[in-house]
Structure formats: structure tokens, C-alpha cells
GROMACS .gro file of C-alpha atoms in nm:
model
  244
    1MET     CA    1   8.646  10.008  11.545
    2GLU     CA    2   8.751  10.278  11.299
    3LEU     CA    3   9.128  10.266  11.256
    4GLY     CA    4   9.171  10.580  11.049
    5LEU     CA    5   9.410  10.426  10.798
    6ALA     CA    6   9.242  10.565  10.485
    7GLY     CA    7   9.476  10.785  10.284
    8ARG     CA    8   9.785  10.688  10.484
    9ARG     CA    9  10.084  10.569  10.282
   10VAL     CA   10  10.207  10.235  10.417
   11LEU     CA   11  10.515  10.038  10.316
   12VAL     CA   12  10.492   9.661  10.370
   13THR     CA   13  10.790   9.429  10.321
   14GLY     CA   14  10.753   9.060  10.248
   15ALA     CA   15  10.429   9.160  10.077
   16GLY     CA   16  10.408   8.874   9.829
   17LYS     CA   17  10.294   8.594  10.057
   18GLY     CA   18  10.144   8.506  10.392
   19ILE     CA   19  10.121   8.772  10.662
   20GLY     CA   20  10.258   9.044  10.436
   21ARG     CA   21  10.010   8.974  10.160
   22GLY     CA   22   9.722   8.961  10.407
   23THR     CA   23   9.836   9.293  10.552
   24VAL     CA   24   9.845   9.457  10.209
   25GLN     CA   25   9.497   9.327  10.130
   26ALA     CA   26   9.356   9.457  10.459
   27LEU     CA   27   9.525   9.796  10.425
   28HIS     CA   28   9.401   9.831  10.068
   29ALA     CA   29   9.048   9.748  10.181
   30ALA     CA   30   9.082  10.014  10.453
   31GLY     CA   31   9.168  10.281  10.197
   32ALA     CA   32   9.540  10.304  10.264
   33ARG     CA   33   9.793  10.370   9.989
   34VAL     CA   34  10.028  10.073   9.995
   35VAL     CA   35  10.385  10.028   9.877
   36ALA     CA   36  10.426   9.649   9.851
   37VAL     CA   37  10.782   9.517   9.864
   38SER     CA   38  10.869   9.160   9.764
   39ARG     CA   39  11.162   8.980   9.605
   40THR     CA   40  10.925   8.781   9.379
   41GLN     CA   41  10.785   8.967   9.078
   42ALA     CA   42  10.513   8.709   9.010
   43ASP     CA   43  10.372   8.757   9.360
   44LEU     CA   44  10.366   9.133   9.310
   45ASP     CA   45  10.196   9.097   8.972
   46SER     CA   46   9.913   8.890   9.119
   47LEU     CA   47   9.885   9.124   9.418
   48VAL     CA   48   9.846   9.425   9.188
   49ARG     CA   49   9.562   9.245   9.013
   50GLU     CA   50   9.393   9.179   9.349
   51CYS     CA   51   9.457   9.527   9.489
   52PRO     CA   52   9.460   9.780   9.205
   53GLY     CA   53   9.649  10.097   9.284
   54ILE     CA   54   9.916   9.955   9.513
   55GLU     CA   55  10.277  10.041   9.430
   56PRO     CA   56  10.490   9.726   9.377
   57VAL     CA   57  10.863   9.726   9.444
   58CYS     CA   58  11.064   9.414   9.359
   59VAL     CA   59  11.389   9.387   9.555
   60ASP     CA   60  11.582   9.138   9.766
   61LEU     CA   61  11.610   9.309  10.105
   62GLY     CA   62  11.913   9.096  10.184
   63ASP     CA   63  12.104   9.310   9.933
   64TRP     CA   64  12.184   9.642  10.103
   65GLU     CA   65  12.281   9.832   9.787
   66ALA     CA   66  11.981   9.708   9.586
   67THR     CA   67  11.749   9.801   9.872
   68GLU     CA   68  11.895  10.151   9.885
   69ARG     CA   69  11.841  10.191   9.511
   70ALA     CA   70  11.486  10.058   9.526
   71LEU     CA   71  11.364  10.240   9.837
   72GLY     CA   72  11.598  10.535   9.881
   73SER     CA   73  11.363  10.757   9.682
   74VAL     CA   74  11.036  10.589   9.780
   75GLY     CA   75  10.890  10.921   9.890
   76PRO     CA   76  10.678  11.006  10.195
   77VAL     CA   77  10.575  10.700  10.398
   78ASP     CA   78  10.353  10.732  10.706
   79LEU     CA   79  10.355  10.374  10.834
   80LEU     CA   80  10.587  10.076  10.797
   81VAL     CA   81  10.542   9.700  10.841
   82ASN     CA   82  10.872   9.510  10.852
   83ASN     CA   83  10.746   9.162  10.770
   84ALA     CA   84  11.006   9.012  10.534
   85ALA     CA   85  11.186   8.715  10.689
   86VAL     CA   86  11.344   8.381  10.618
   87ALA     CA   87  11.334   8.069  10.834
   88LEU     CA   88  11.634   7.849  10.757
   89LEU     CA   89  11.607   7.566  11.008
   90GLN     CA   90  11.915   7.366  11.105
   91PRO     CA   91  12.030   7.177  11.414
   92PHE     CA   92  12.272   7.391  11.614
   93LEU     CA   93  12.573   7.174  11.530
   94GLU     CA   94  12.495   7.200  11.159
   95VAL     CA   95  12.438   7.575  11.134
   96THR     CA   96  12.617   7.714  10.829
   97LYS     CA   97  12.767   8.055  10.767
   98ASP     CA   98  12.538   8.103  10.467
   99ALA     CA   99  12.224   8.033  10.670
  100PHE     CA  100  12.344   8.261  10.950
  101ASP     CA  101  12.434   8.547  10.717
  102ARG     CA  102  12.118   8.523  10.509
  103SER     CA  103  11.896   8.507  10.819
  104PHE     CA  104  12.046   8.811  10.986
  105GLU     CA  105  12.062   9.006  10.659
  106VAL     CA  106  11.688   8.969  10.598
  107ASN     CA  107  11.543   8.929  10.948
  108LEU     CA  108  11.739   9.205  11.122
  109ARG     CA  109  11.967   9.414  10.901
  110ALA     CA  110  11.693   9.486  10.647
  111VAL     CA  111  11.464   9.603  10.929
  112ILE     CA  112  11.728   9.854  11.032
  113GLN     CA  113  11.785   9.975  10.676
  114VAL     CA  114  11.421  10.010  10.572
  115SER     CA  115  11.327  10.167  10.906
  116GLN     CA  116  11.606  10.420  10.872
  117ILE     CA  117  11.478  10.522  10.529
  118VAL     CA  118  11.121  10.564  10.653
  119ALA     CA  119  11.209  10.726  10.988
  120ARG     CA  120  11.444  10.978  10.830
  121GLY     CA  121  11.167  11.081  10.593
  122LEU     CA  122  10.916  11.120  10.877
  123ILE     CA  123  11.159  11.328  11.082
  124ALA     CA  124  11.244  11.550  10.785
  125ARG     CA  125  10.872  11.616  10.734
  126GLY     CA  126  10.806  11.662  11.105
  127ALA     CA  127  10.538  11.395  11.076
  128PRO     CA  128  10.435  11.129  11.330
  129GLY     CA  129  10.444  10.765  11.228
  130ALA     CA  130  10.430  10.404  11.334
  131ILE     CA  131  10.649  10.102  11.262
  132VAL     CA  132  10.546   9.741  11.325
  133ASN     CA  133  10.812   9.469  11.322
  134ILE     CA  134  10.694   9.112  11.275
  135SER     CA  135  10.880   8.904  11.530
  136SER     CA  136  10.788   8.562  11.667
  137GLN     CA  137  10.704   8.366  11.979
  138CYS     CA  138  11.050   8.215  11.917
  139SER     CA  139  11.208   8.542  12.027
  140GLN     CA  140  11.153   8.444  12.390
  141ARG     CA  141  11.131   8.064  12.382
  142ALA     CA  142  11.381   7.809  12.252
  143VAL     CA  143  11.267   7.577  11.973
  144THR     CA  144  11.470   7.283  11.842
  145ASN     CA  145  11.649   7.347  11.510
  146HIS     CA  146  11.563   7.719  11.532
  147SER     CA  147  11.888   7.849  11.685
  148VAL     CA  148  11.952   8.110  11.416
  149TYR     CA  149  11.585   8.199  11.361
  150CYS     CA  150  11.525   8.239  11.737
  151SER     CA  151  11.837   8.454  11.760
  152THR     CA  152  11.723   8.688  11.483
  153LYS     CA  153  11.384   8.733  11.645
  154GLY     CA  154  11.528   8.785  11.992
  155ALA     CA  155  11.749   9.055  11.843
  156LEU     CA  156  11.447   9.203  11.664
  157ASP     CA  157  11.256   9.237  11.991
  158MET     CA  158  11.541   9.434  12.147
  159LEU     CA  159  11.587   9.640  11.831
  160THR     CA  160  11.217   9.727  11.854
  161LYS     CA  161  11.264   9.859  12.207
  162VAL     CA  162  11.572  10.067  12.120
  163MET     CA  163  11.400  10.208  11.811
  164ALA     CA  164  11.101  10.302  12.028
  165LEU     CA  165  11.333  10.472  12.276
  166GLU     CA  166  11.520  10.674  12.015
  167LEU     CA  167  11.233  10.750  11.777
  168GLY     CA  168  10.971  10.829  12.041
  169PRO     CA  169  11.080  11.193  12.077
  170HIS     CA  170  11.008  11.227  11.704
  171LYS     CA  171  10.652  11.094  11.758
  172ILE     CA  172  10.733  10.765  11.583
  173ARG     CA  173  10.598  10.460  11.762
  174VAL     CA  174  10.766  10.119  11.717
  175ASN     CA  175  10.615   9.788  11.824
  176ALA     CA  176  10.654   9.420  11.745
  177VAL     CA  177  10.395   9.149  11.685
  178ASN     CA  178  10.503   8.804  11.802
  179PRO     CA  179  10.292   8.529  11.643
  180THR     CA  180  10.296   8.158  11.701
  181VAL     CA  181  10.314   7.934  11.396
  182VAL     CA  182  10.091   8.092  11.131
  183MET     CA  183   9.927   7.881  10.864
  184THR     CA  184  10.106   8.046  10.574
  185HIS     CA  185  10.291   7.845  10.308
  186MET     CA  186  10.609   7.882  10.515
  187GLY     CA  187  10.431   7.775  10.832
  188GLN     CA  188  10.279   7.472  10.664
  189ALA     CA  189  10.613   7.373  10.513
  190ASN     CA  190  10.797   7.392  10.845
  191TRP     CA  191  10.524   7.238  11.062
  192SER     CA  192  10.362   6.979  10.834
  193ASP     CA  193  10.498   6.683  11.031
  194PRO     CA  194  10.217   6.581  11.274
  195TYR     CA  195  10.459   6.479  11.551
  196LYS     CA  196  10.649   6.805  11.529
  197ALA     CA  197  10.324   7.006  11.519
  198LYS     CA  198  10.192   6.821  11.826
  199THR     CA  199  10.500   6.912  12.030
  200MET     CA  200  10.423   7.279  11.967
  201LEU     CA  201  10.043   7.259  11.997
  202ASP     CA  202  10.078   7.088  12.334
  203ARG     CA  203  10.250   7.406  12.459
  204ILE     CA  204   9.973   7.639  12.333
  205PRO     CA  205   9.678   7.666  12.577
  206LEU     CA  206   9.434   7.746  12.294
  207GLY     CA  207   9.551   7.430  12.117
  208LYS     CA  208   9.580   7.573  11.767
  209PHE     CA  209   9.809   7.766  11.535
  210ALA     CA  210   9.725   8.117  11.419
  211GLU     CA  211   9.559   8.220  11.095
  212VAL     CA  212   9.690   8.513  10.894
  213GLU     CA  213   9.399   8.738  10.992
  214HIS     CA  214   9.483   8.702  11.362
  215VAL     CA  215   9.821   8.860  11.297
  216VAL     CA  216   9.691   9.118  11.051
  217ASP     CA  217   9.439   9.247  11.305
  218ALA     CA  218   9.718   9.307  11.556
  219ILE     CA  219   9.931   9.482  11.293
  220LEU     CA  220   9.653   9.717  11.189
  221PHE     CA  221   9.579   9.807  11.551
  222LEU     CA  222   9.944   9.895  11.616
  223LEU     CA  223   9.963  10.101  11.297
  224SER     CA  224   9.653  10.297  11.390
  225ASP     CA  225   9.614  10.590  11.628
  226ARG     CA  226   9.401  10.360  11.846
  227SER     CA  227   9.734  10.240  11.987
  228GLY     CA  228   9.865  10.593  12.024
  229MET     CA  229  10.014  10.532  12.371
  230THR     CA  230  10.174  10.198  12.284
  231THR     CA  231  10.540  10.183  12.185
  232GLY     CA  232  10.829   9.948  12.254
  233SER     CA  233  10.591   9.657  12.307
  234THR     CA  234  10.604   9.297  12.190
  235LEU     CA  235  10.244   9.191  12.131
  236PRO     CA  236  10.197   8.813  12.154
  237VAL     CA  237   9.957   8.650  11.910
  238GLU     CA  238  10.043   8.299  12.020
  239GLY     CA  239   9.744   8.140  12.190
  240GLY     CA  240   9.905   8.160  12.534
  241PHE     CA  241  10.238   7.997  12.441
  242TRP     CA  242  10.437   8.243  12.656
  243ALA     CA  243  10.211   8.173  12.955
  244ASN     CA  244  10.295   7.803  12.947
   0.00000   0.00000   0.00000
């Protein structure tokens, strides 16, 4: 299925690893012009070697002022993937202010800030666009030790809907992708314990965790005009977890 992404300028956050890196690689292969945002310079350096021609931007999106300096003059962007996130897992009774603040700064506030920058540019140009927010199956289901992470993703789902409502008249579509555990480095680190993994896999009808390409395929579809009548949605890529 031709997605028509060639020549489009796409900004991807959390581009250094995992889902973000896979998204950059797929967009580059599809002929898109990619702005890759990561807080880790070494990841960007290796990504540039893999995908010549991408534009790397190194910034910690948890820092509002630094983000404004880094992306405020990024130029025309057609499509946006808000992928950057942290997962700081703590039992509810041990949640710390630092973990709470850091999680909401990166997982929610940065989505608002980067989306504002991109959406304002699209509106000023009178151009249509699409934004994809990477949420989680945890946005709608409780998971032990994930109280803050689940909260950020639940908030992200509702933010996605409000953004779709307000940006729709400007021909900007906004959707979320909600994966199960994905076998990235972060996913492996948080779900390496066999007992813990089994408790989750037993709730997934397909009986497996997702691979990066499963999520990337959903992202590319929602970025493309093939999903031109889809906005405000939360697309599950979770093997049936929500059906259980």
C-alpha cells in the first residue's frame, strides 16, 4: 500500500532508540525528510550513519526552555511523531516527586510543547498535517508499579482527543497508538523477569509482546493520507489485551 510519505518533512521525538529509531528508519526508507530528536548524541550520531540526510537535534524534552531553543526555529514540518517517553516504575506508596515530575514533563508536557510548535507552523502555512502520539495499553488498564506511567498515558489519550477536536478545523489530524510491551531495550529491561512477563502475557490473547515493526506500521498508516478520515483515535497494538 503506497503511503505517499516521500518528500514529507517529519519530526520524530525519542528517535535514538526503540520505536522512535524504527520509525525514523522506516520513514527514511519511504523517502521522507526526517528531523530526529533525541537527548543522546551518540544515538543520533549512529542514526545519521544509518540514515544519511536526516536532521539530528539533541535536546532533553523535559527542559521546556531548551526545547524551545532547539525546535522553535525548526522550520516547516508536515508530520509529527511524539514518541519520547520515560517509564519510571515505583509502587504507589513509594512514588517520588522527582519520578512524578520527570514522567509528566517528558510523557505529557513535551507532547504539548512540541505539538504546539508544529501545529502553529502548519496553521500559519495553511497546510494540512498529522500528529501521532505514542501512548500505551496502560492508558486504559491498571498495571502494578505503573501508577505514574499509567497516569501519563491516560492523560495522553485524552490530550490526543482534545487536540483532534481543536486542530481538526485546521485539517490537522491527531491520533494515538497504544502498544503492549514492545521488545525494545526499555521493554526488555522492565519485563525481563519471567514471572512478571507471564502475568502480562496471560492477559494477551495472542500470547506475545509486540515487535518494533508492529508499532511502526501503525504509526506510518496514521501519518499517511490513507487514514485521512481518522482522528482522535487510540489505535491498540496490543494483541487483544483490551479485549480481555
